[in-house]
């Protein structure tokens, strides 16, 4: 979560074209308004994407089993066990 909040989210907002234009062609207040709008948009995208993944994980036993098996196998095999 920390990586998302302090690295990924700010990076996504920072590279947004509308925000870049607001920084370039508007005053600080308008850039701030655009920044906050984009922050909300990106955060909502994140929540939606992860809610869908959580729903799939909890509603589809086959997916949950596949994911658990895949992640376990990847982790267990990394250590050469």
PDB file of C-alpha atoms in Angstrom:
ATOM      1  CA  UNK A   1       0.000   0.000   0.000  1.00  0.00           C
ATOM      2  CA  UNK A   2       2.839   2.365   0.840  1.00  0.00           C
ATOM      3  CA  UNK A   3       4.364   1.871  -2.602  1.00  0.00           C
ATOM      4  CA  UNK A   4       1.039   2.605  -4.253  1.00  0.00           C
ATOM      5  CA  UNK A   5       0.342   5.746  -2.203  1.00  0.00           C
ATOM      6  CA  UNK A   6       3.783   7.306  -2.319  1.00  0.00           C
ATOM      7  CA  UNK A   7       5.272   6.033  -5.575  1.00  0.00           C
ATOM      8  CA  UNK A   8       2.798   4.650  -8.086  1.00  0.00           C
ATOM      9  CA  UNK A   9      -0.117   7.034  -7.488  1.00  0.00           C
ATOM     10  CA  UNK A  10       1.945  10.250  -7.585  1.00  0.00           C
ATOM     11  CA  UNK A  11       3.796   9.012 -10.671  1.00  0.00           C
ATOM     12  CA  UNK A  12       0.515   8.312 -12.475  1.00  0.00           C
ATOM     13  CA  UNK A  13      -0.914  11.718 -11.603  1.00  0.00           C
ATOM     14  CA  UNK A  14       2.318  13.506 -12.452  1.00  0.00           C
ATOM     15  CA  UNK A  15       2.470  12.114 -15.982  1.00  0.00           C
ATOM     16  CA  UNK A  16      -1.210  12.849 -16.710  1.00  0.00           C
ATOM     17  CA  UNK A  17      -1.466  15.120 -19.766  1.00  0.00           C
ATOM     18  CA  UNK A  18      -4.214  17.324 -18.356  1.00  0.00           C
ATOM     19  CA  UNK A  19      -2.245  17.905 -15.169  1.00  0.00           C
ATOM     20  CA  UNK A  20       0.945  18.597 -17.132  1.00  0.00           C
ATOM     21  CA  UNK A  21      -0.911  21.221 -19.172  1.00  0.00           C
ATOM     22  CA  UNK A  22      -2.351  22.798 -16.038  1.00  0.00           C
ATOM     23  CA  UNK A  23       1.150  23.065 -14.555  1.00  0.00           C
ATOM     24  CA  UNK A  24       2.462  24.621 -17.754  1.00  0.00           C
ATOM     25  CA  UNK A  25      -0.332  27.000 -18.670  1.00  0.00           C
ATOM     26  CA  UNK A  26      -2.244  27.749 -15.446  1.00  0.00           C
ATOM     27  CA  UNK A  27      -1.515  29.235 -12.074  1.00  0.00           C
ATOM     28  CA  UNK A  28      -0.714  27.166  -8.999  1.00  0.00           C
ATOM     29  CA  UNK A  29      -4.328  27.071  -7.777  1.00  0.00           C
ATOM     30  CA  UNK A  30      -5.690  25.695 -11.049  1.00  0.00           C
ATOM     31  CA  UNK A  31      -2.864  23.188 -11.239  1.00  0.00           C
ATOM     32  CA  UNK A  32      -3.729  22.107  -7.691  1.00  0.00           C
ATOM     33  CA  UNK A  33      -7.404  21.651  -8.626  1.00  0.00           C
ATOM     34  CA  UNK A  34      -6.423  19.551 -11.645  1.00  0.00           C
ATOM     35  CA  UNK A  35      -3.967  17.546  -9.542  1.00  0.00           C
ATOM     36  CA  UNK A  36      -6.633  16.725  -6.978  1.00  0.00           C
ATOM     37  CA  UNK A  37      -9.129  15.777  -9.694  1.00  0.00           C
ATOM     38  CA  UNK A  38      -6.608  13.421 -11.272  1.00  0.00           C
ATOM     39  CA  UNK A  39      -5.667  12.019  -7.860  1.00  0.00           C
ATOM     40  CA  UNK A  40      -9.304  11.109  -7.231  1.00  0.00           C
ATOM     41  CA  UNK A  41      -9.623   9.598 -10.727  1.00  0.00           C
ATOM     42  CA  UNK A  42      -6.503   7.438 -10.334  1.00  0.00           C
ATOM     43  CA  UNK A  43      -7.443   6.361  -6.816  1.00  0.00           C
ATOM     44  CA  UNK A  44     -10.911   5.345  -7.975  1.00  0.00           C
ATOM     45  CA  UNK A  45      -9.379   3.336 -10.823  1.00  0.00           C
ATOM     46  CA  UNK A  46      -7.147   1.561  -8.304  1.00  0.00           C
ATOM     47  CA  UNK A  47     -10.057   0.787  -5.978  1.00  0.00           C
ATOM     48  CA  UNK A  48     -12.209  -0.468  -8.856  1.00  0.00           C
ATOM     49  CA  UNK A  49      -9.441  -2.678 -10.240  1.00  0.00           C
ATOM     50  CA  UNK A  50      -8.635  -4.169  -6.869  1.00  0.00           C
ATOM     51  CA  UNK A  51     -12.277  -4.587  -5.880  1.00  0.00           C
ATOM     52  CA  UNK A  52     -12.828  -6.612  -9.032  1.00  0.00           C
ATOM     53  CA  UNK A  53      -9.792  -8.757  -8.237  1.00  0.00           C
ATOM     54  CA  UNK A  54     -10.984  -9.286  -4.672  1.00  0.00           C
ATOM     55  CA  UNK A  55     -14.474 -10.167  -5.871  1.00  0.00           C
ATOM     56  CA  UNK A  56     -13.038 -12.703  -8.316  1.00  0.00           C
ATOM     57  CA  UNK A  57     -10.862 -14.156  -5.562  1.00  0.00           C
ATOM     58  CA  UNK A  58     -13.763 -14.534  -3.130  1.00  0.00           C
ATOM     59  CA  UNK A  59     -16.500 -15.524  -5.614  1.00  0.00           C
ATOM     60  CA  UNK A  60     -14.650 -17.986  -7.820  1.00  0.00           C
ATOM     61  CA  UNK A  61     -13.149 -20.949  -5.954  1.00  0.00           C
ATOM     62  CA  UNK A  62     -11.329 -22.128  -9.098  1.00  0.00           C
ATOM     63  CA  UNK A  63      -9.548 -18.788  -9.424  1.00  0.00           C
ATOM     64  CA  UNK A  64      -8.640 -18.755  -5.734  1.00  0.00           C
ATOM     65  CA  UNK A  65      -7.218 -22.287  -5.994  1.00  0.00           C
ATOM     66  CA  UNK A  66      -5.303 -21.480  -9.190  1.00  0.00           C
ATOM     67  CA  UNK A  67      -3.841 -18.307  -7.684  1.00  0.00           C
ATOM     68  CA  UNK A  68      -2.856 -19.990  -4.427  1.00  0.00           C
ATOM     69  CA  UNK A  69      -1.212 -22.870  -6.278  1.00  0.00           C
ATOM     70  CA  UNK A  70       0.616 -20.598  -8.701  1.00  0.00           C
ATOM     71  CA  UNK A  71       1.923 -18.215  -6.042  1.00  0.00           C
ATOM     72  CA  UNK A  72       2.925 -21.018  -3.695  1.00  0.00           C
ATOM     73  CA  UNK A  73       4.733 -22.902  -6.438  1.00  0.00           C
ATOM     74  CA  UNK A  74       6.579 -19.747  -7.512  1.00  0.00           C
ATOM     75  CA  UNK A  75       7.625 -18.957  -3.940  1.00  0.00           C
ATOM     76  CA  UNK A  76       8.450 -22.467  -2.843  1.00  0.00           C
ATOM     77  CA  UNK A  77      10.493 -23.221  -5.939  1.00  0.00           C
ATOM     78  CA  UNK A  78      12.529 -20.000  -5.578  1.00  0.00           C
ATOM     79  CA  UNK A  79      14.229 -21.276  -2.472  1.00  0.00           C
ATOM     80  CA  UNK A  80      15.323 -24.471  -4.166  1.00  0.00           C
ATOM     81  CA  UNK A  81      13.317 -26.658  -1.820  1.00  0.00           C
TER      82      UNK A  81
END
